[in-house]
Short mmCIF file of C-alpha atoms in Angstrom, two decimals:
data_model
loop_
_atom_site.label_atom_id
_atom_site.label_comp_id
_atom_site.label_asym_id
_atom_site.label_seq_id
_atom_site.Cartn_x
_atom_site.Cartn_y
_atom_site.Cartn_z
CA ASP A 239 -275.93 -180.26 -50.95
CA GLY A 240 -272.68 -179.38 -50.06
CA VAL A 241 -273.13 -176.17 -52.58
CA PHE A 242 -273.02 -172.23 -51.50
CA SER A 243 -276.37 -170.88 -51.87
CA TYR A 244 -275.48 -167.81 -50.60
CA VAL A 245 -271.79 -165.92 -50.33
CA ASN A 246 -271.00 -162.13 -50.21
CA PRO A 247 -268.86 -160.36 -52.33
CA LYS A 248 -266.21 -160.44 -49.52
CA PHE A 249 -266.25 -164.19 -49.80
CA ALA A 250 -265.85 -164.31 -53.16
CA GLU A 251 -263.30 -161.65 -52.75
CA ILE A 252 -261.19 -163.39 -50.01
CA PHE A 253 -261.00 -166.90 -52.19
CA GLY A 254 -260.33 -165.06 -55.49
CA TYR A 255 -263.66 -165.38 -56.63
CA ASP A 256 -266.56 -163.55 -58.17
CA VAL A 257 -270.14 -163.94 -56.64
CA ASP A 258 -271.43 -165.78 -59.08
CA GLU A 259 -268.70 -168.33 -59.49
CA CYS A 260 -268.78 -169.54 -55.80
CA LEU A 261 -273.14 -169.61 -56.65
CA ASN A 262 -272.13 -171.83 -59.61
CA ASN A 263 -272.70 -175.30 -57.75
CA MET A 264 -269.23 -174.79 -56.76
CA HIS A 265 -268.41 -177.32 -53.86
CA PHE A 266 -266.94 -176.01 -49.80
CA ARG A 267 -264.62 -178.98 -50.02
CA GLN A 268 -263.18 -176.83 -53.55
CA LEU A 269 -261.87 -174.01 -51.39
CA VAL A 270 -260.70 -176.28 -48.49
CA HIS A 271 -256.97 -177.95 -48.38
CA PRO A 272 -257.04 -181.18 -48.36
CA GLU A 273 -254.83 -182.20 -45.15
CA ASP A 274 -257.46 -180.16 -43.16
CA LEU A 275 -261.08 -181.47 -45.25
CA VAL A 276 -261.54 -184.23 -42.93
CA LYS A 277 -261.96 -181.79 -39.99
CA VAL A 278 -264.42 -179.55 -42.37
CA GLU A 279 -266.50 -181.80 -43.47
CA ASN A 280 -266.90 -183.58 -39.69
CA GLN A 281 -267.87 -179.98 -38.93
CA VAL A 282 -270.42 -179.22 -41.63
CA ARG A 283 -272.16 -182.91 -40.67
CA ARG A 284 -272.02 -181.66 -37.05
CA ARG A 285 -274.65 -178.57 -38.00
CA LEU A 286 -276.37 -180.04 -40.47
CA SER A 287 -277.15 -182.96 -38.29
CA GLY A 288 -277.91 -180.99 -35.22
CA GLU A 289 -275.58 -182.25 -33.12
CA THR A 290 -274.56 -178.70 -32.39
CA LYS A 291 -275.66 -175.06 -32.44
CA ALA A 292 -272.86 -172.70 -33.22
CA ILE A 293 -269.02 -173.78 -33.62
CA ARG A 294 -265.87 -171.90 -33.94
CA TYR A 295 -262.80 -173.12 -35.58
CA SER A 296 -260.41 -172.57 -38.21
CA PHE A 297 -258.65 -173.96 -41.07
CA ARG A 298 -256.50 -173.40 -44.32
CA GLY A 299 -258.39 -172.68 -47.77
CA ILE A 300 -256.86 -173.00 -50.83
CA LYS A 301 -257.80 -169.48 -53.45
CA LYS A 302 -258.35 -169.38 -57.03
CA ASN A 303 -254.73 -168.95 -57.79
CA GLY A 304 -253.76 -172.13 -55.73
CA GLU A 305 -252.36 -170.11 -52.69
CA THR A 306 -252.92 -171.50 -49.35
CA ILE A 307 -254.52 -168.35 -46.67
CA HIS A 308 -256.26 -169.34 -43.37
CA VAL A 309 -259.73 -168.64 -42.54
CA GLU A 310 -261.63 -168.83 -39.13
CA ILE A 311 -265.41 -170.02 -39.24
CA PHE A 312 -268.00 -168.83 -36.47
CA GLY A 313 -270.25 -171.00 -37.83
CA SER A 314 -274.30 -172.42 -37.12
CA SER A 315 -277.11 -173.94 -38.74
CA ILE A 316 -280.87 -172.95 -39.57
CA SER A 317 -283.65 -174.36 -41.25
CA LEU A 318 -285.06 -173.13 -44.56
CA ASN A 319 -287.69 -174.61 -46.06
CA ASN A 320 -288.01 -177.74 -44.31
CA LYS A 321 -284.08 -178.55 -44.76
CA THR A 322 -280.94 -177.39 -42.31
CA ILE A 323 -278.73 -175.28 -43.82
CA ALA A 324 -275.24 -174.63 -42.60
CA THR A 325 -274.26 -170.51 -41.69
CA GLY A 326 -271.32 -168.90 -41.41
CA THR A 327 -268.98 -165.55 -40.99
CA MET A 328 -265.78 -166.18 -41.99
CA LEU A 329 -262.57 -164.53 -41.38
CA ASP A 330 -259.35 -164.30 -42.92
CA ILE A 331 -256.70 -164.84 -40.37
CA THR A 332 -253.73 -165.41 -43.13
CA GLU A 333 -251.76 -162.38 -41.52
CA ARG A 334 -252.40 -163.67 -37.69
CA LYS A 335 -250.94 -166.76 -38.24
CA GLN A 336 -247.77 -165.57 -40.19
CA ALA A 337 -247.04 -163.57 -36.98
CA GLU A 338 -247.68 -166.16 -35.03
CA LYS A 339 -245.51 -168.15 -36.54
CA GLU A 340 -243.04 -165.64 -36.80
CA LEU A 341 -242.93 -165.53 -33.24
CA LYS A 342 -243.05 -168.54 -32.80
CA GLU A 343 -239.83 -168.75 -34.57
CA ASN A 344 -238.20 -166.13 -33.13
CA LYS A 345 -239.40 -167.04 -29.43
CA ASN A 346 -237.88 -170.90 -30.51
CA PHE A 347 -234.62 -168.70 -31.82
CA VAL A 348 -234.17 -166.69 -28.56
CA ASP A 349 -234.79 -169.62 -26.32
CA LYS A 350 -232.04 -171.16 -28.32
CA ILE A 351 -229.74 -168.92 -27.66
CA ILE A 352 -230.48 -168.65 -24.14
CA ASN A 353 -230.76 -171.98 -23.50
CA THR A 354 -227.07 -172.71 -25.52
CA ALA A 355 -225.15 -169.62 -23.63
CA PRO A 356 -222.65 -170.26 -21.19
CA ASN A 357 -223.74 -168.15 -18.71
CA LEU A 358 -226.77 -167.90 -16.24
CA VAL A 359 -229.93 -166.12 -16.97
CA TYR A 360 -232.80 -166.45 -14.57
CA ILE A 361 -236.07 -164.62 -13.68
CA PHE A 362 -235.65 -164.32 -9.86
CA ASP A 363 -238.96 -163.43 -7.71
CA LEU A 364 -238.35 -161.48 -4.90
CA LEU A 365 -241.48 -162.00 -3.35
CA GLU A 366 -241.25 -165.92 -3.00
CA LYS A 367 -237.26 -165.68 -2.76
CA ARG A 368 -236.84 -168.16 -5.50
CA ASN A 369 -236.17 -168.56 -9.52
CA VAL A 370 -239.10 -168.77 -11.21
CA TYR A 371 -237.30 -169.64 -14.73
CA SER A 372 -233.87 -170.11 -15.36
CA ASN A 373 -231.64 -171.84 -18.70
CA ASP A 374 -229.06 -174.40 -18.16
CA GLY A 375 -226.32 -171.72 -17.25
CA MET A 376 -227.37 -173.11 -13.39
CA ASN A 377 -225.71 -176.92 -14.46
CA LYS A 378 -222.92 -175.07 -16.17
CA LEU A 379 -222.04 -172.75 -13.30
CA LEU A 380 -223.01 -174.68 -10.01
CA GLY A 381 -223.42 -177.87 -11.61
CA PHE A 382 -227.12 -177.78 -10.71
CA SER A 383 -230.19 -179.49 -13.61
CA VAL A 384 -233.18 -177.63 -13.98
CA ASN A 385 -235.24 -180.47 -11.99
CA ASP A 386 -232.82 -179.64 -9.03
CA ILE A 387 -233.89 -176.43 -9.28
CA GLN A 388 -237.56 -176.94 -9.31
CA LYS A 389 -237.27 -179.36 -6.63
CA MET A 390 -235.02 -177.09 -3.99
CA GLY A 391 -237.57 -173.93 -5.24
CA GLU A 392 -237.35 -171.27 -2.73
CA LYS A 393 -234.86 -173.05 -0.25
CA LEU A 394 -232.45 -172.50 -3.75
CA PHE A 395 -231.38 -169.33 -2.98
CA PRO A 396 -230.72 -169.55 0.70
CA SER A 397 -229.03 -172.41 1.14
CA LEU A 398 -226.73 -172.03 -1.74
CA LEU A 399 -226.05 -168.21 -0.69
CA HIS A 400 -222.81 -167.46 1.47
CA SER A 401 -224.03 -166.48 5.26
CA HIS A 402 -221.40 -163.27 4.33
CA ASP A 403 -223.18 -162.34 1.40
CA VAL A 404 -226.40 -162.75 2.77
CA ASP A 405 -226.88 -159.07 4.03
CA LYS A 406 -225.17 -157.87 1.06
CA VAL A 407 -228.00 -159.69 -1.48
CA ILE A 408 -230.64 -158.45 0.72
CA ARG A 409 -229.83 -155.22 0.31
CA HIS A 410 -229.35 -155.54 -3.37
CA HIS A 411 -232.53 -156.59 -3.79
CA ALA A 412 -234.37 -154.06 -1.85
CA LEU A 413 -232.80 -151.54 -4.04
CA LEU A 414 -234.34 -152.95 -6.91
CA LYS A 415 -237.63 -153.28 -5.36
CA LYS A 416 -237.91 -149.74 -4.76
CA SER A 417 -236.35 -148.97 -8.55
CA THR A 418 -238.47 -146.76 -10.76
CA GLY A 419 -236.70 -147.00 -13.88
CA ASP A 420 -234.84 -149.90 -16.17
CA GLU A 421 -231.50 -149.27 -14.27
CA VAL A 422 -228.91 -151.93 -14.47
CA PHE A 423 -227.98 -153.25 -10.88
CA GLU A 424 -224.45 -155.36 -10.42
CA ILE A 425 -223.38 -157.61 -7.79
CA ASP A 426 -220.56 -159.85 -6.61
CA TYR A 427 -221.76 -162.84 -4.28
CA ARG A 428 -220.56 -166.45 -3.69
CA MET A 429 -222.85 -169.43 -4.28
CA LYS A 430 -222.28 -173.19 -3.77
CA SER A 431 -222.12 -175.19 -6.43
CA SER A 432 -223.39 -178.79 -6.44
CA HIS A 433 -219.34 -180.14 -5.23
CA GLY A 434 -219.62 -178.48 -2.39
CA GLU A 435 -217.36 -175.17 -2.89
CA TYR A 436 -218.06 -171.85 -3.81
CA ARG A 437 -217.89 -169.96 -7.01
CA VAL A 438 -218.09 -165.81 -7.20
CA LEU A 439 -220.77 -164.70 -9.05
CA ARG A 440 -221.13 -161.54 -10.45
CA SER A 441 -224.97 -160.61 -11.07
CA TRP A 442 -226.78 -158.05 -12.97
CA ASP A 443 -230.24 -157.73 -12.31
CA THR A 444 -232.96 -155.44 -13.94
CA PRO A 445 -236.91 -154.76 -13.47
CA PHE A 446 -238.95 -157.64 -15.02
CA LYS A 447 -242.37 -157.39 -13.17
CA ARG A 448 -244.10 -154.89 -11.42
CA GLY A 449 -247.51 -155.62 -9.29
CA ASP A 450 -250.06 -152.28 -9.22
CA ASP A 451 -248.49 -150.65 -7.00
CA GLY A 452 -245.62 -150.29 -8.83
CA ILE A 453 -242.93 -152.33 -6.37
CA VAL A 454 -241.15 -154.33 -8.67
CA GLN A 455 -241.68 -158.15 -7.51
CA GLN A 456 -239.54 -160.06 -10.43
CA ILE A 457 -236.01 -159.25 -11.88
CA ILE A 458 -234.43 -160.85 -14.62
CA GLY A 459 -230.28 -161.08 -14.23
CA LEU A 460 -227.85 -162.55 -16.10
CA ALA A 461 -224.89 -163.92 -13.84
CA VAL A 462 -221.36 -165.20 -14.94
CA ASP A 463 -218.69 -166.96 -12.83
CA VAL A 464 -215.56 -164.23 -11.77
CA THR A 465 -213.85 -167.05 -9.47
CA GLU A 466 -210.25 -167.07 -11.42
CA GLU A 467 -210.36 -163.53 -12.07
CA ILE A 468 -211.07 -162.82 -8.80
CA ARG A 469 -208.83 -164.88 -7.62
CA THR A 470 -206.24 -163.60 -10.26
CA GLU A 471 -207.23 -159.83 -8.85
CA LYS A 472 -206.47 -161.04 -5.25
CA SER A 473 -202.48 -162.52 -6.55
CA LEU A 474 -201.99 -159.57 -8.19
CA LYS A 475 -202.92 -157.55 -5.63
CA PHE A 476 -200.93 -160.04 -3.27
CA GLU A 477 -197.52 -159.95 -5.44
CA LYS A 478 -197.80 -155.73 -5.42
CA GLU A 479 -198.33 -155.25 -2.78
CA ARG A 480 -195.30 -157.78 -2.05
CA ALA A 481 -193.33 -155.74 -4.42
CA GLN A 482 -193.65 -152.38 -2.43
CA GLN A 483 -192.65 -153.60 0.94
CA TYR A 484 -189.57 -155.39 -0.72
CA LEU A 485 -189.11 -152.16 -2.42
CA ASN A 486 -189.69 -149.92 0.79
CA VAL A 487 -187.11 -152.32 2.47
CA ALA A 488 -184.20 -152.27 -0.01
CA GLY A 489 -185.42 -147.92 -0.49
CA VAL A 490 -184.01 -147.45 3.34
CA ILE A 491 -180.98 -149.77 2.59
CA LEU A 492 -179.80 -147.48 0.19
CA ILE A 493 -180.23 -144.27 1.97
CA ALA A 494 -178.29 -145.89 4.88
CA LEU A 495 -175.48 -147.26 2.55
CA ASP A 496 -176.12 -143.80 1.14
CA LYS A 497 -174.85 -142.05 4.31
CA ASP A 498 -171.89 -144.11 4.76
CA ARG A 499 -171.10 -143.36 1.14
CA LYS A 500 -170.37 -146.57 0.54
CA VAL A 501 -172.51 -146.47 -2.40
#
């Protein structure tokens, strides 16, 4: 008849009632959030009609004080006094739902930070030799979209890497594979952009996933474009060397002039 014939004390406690209140012609609809009522009625109907013998589902419940909670039902049906009765065990999963909500919010927050970052964040599979994850930094740094990366797959990294940097990167990955801790390894290498020019990337990589044998299978890394920085360093080094040459030549001239007593 849609009313409770039996509840244990824990059931009453979860909803903020006592047992007598629950057994005083209380209809199950009274404990169900209005937006979930159709779902709950359908699940009860399936059990009472014999459509299913066992079922598992969750819904939002309403406590006596009006507070909304989340509950999970492990339900079945039995025949008693020539009537089909829905029975079940109920768990209060409010804390779990709250934790899931916070986890989702935190994940969305982290995803937003990562995807809006100006730098490249990636997960590189050392076995498959390809990025299994990359934020939009690849587009910002090299002009390749996420779809471009997925299409190129394992061909992406070797096809874009400068040929003179291949051996250096291989040694870099070999060190990471054998790493036993969470060390961060730094490396500079050149990658070809979608426009055909080579950009110098500086990466900081650390182990992310290991196999049963302890060997690192995947690494997580952060890469930044240091092309202009490298060019500036080379330019400064060149100017410094040229200035040193001028000073050396000028010094020789001054020494010669001094010997002739003209200074």
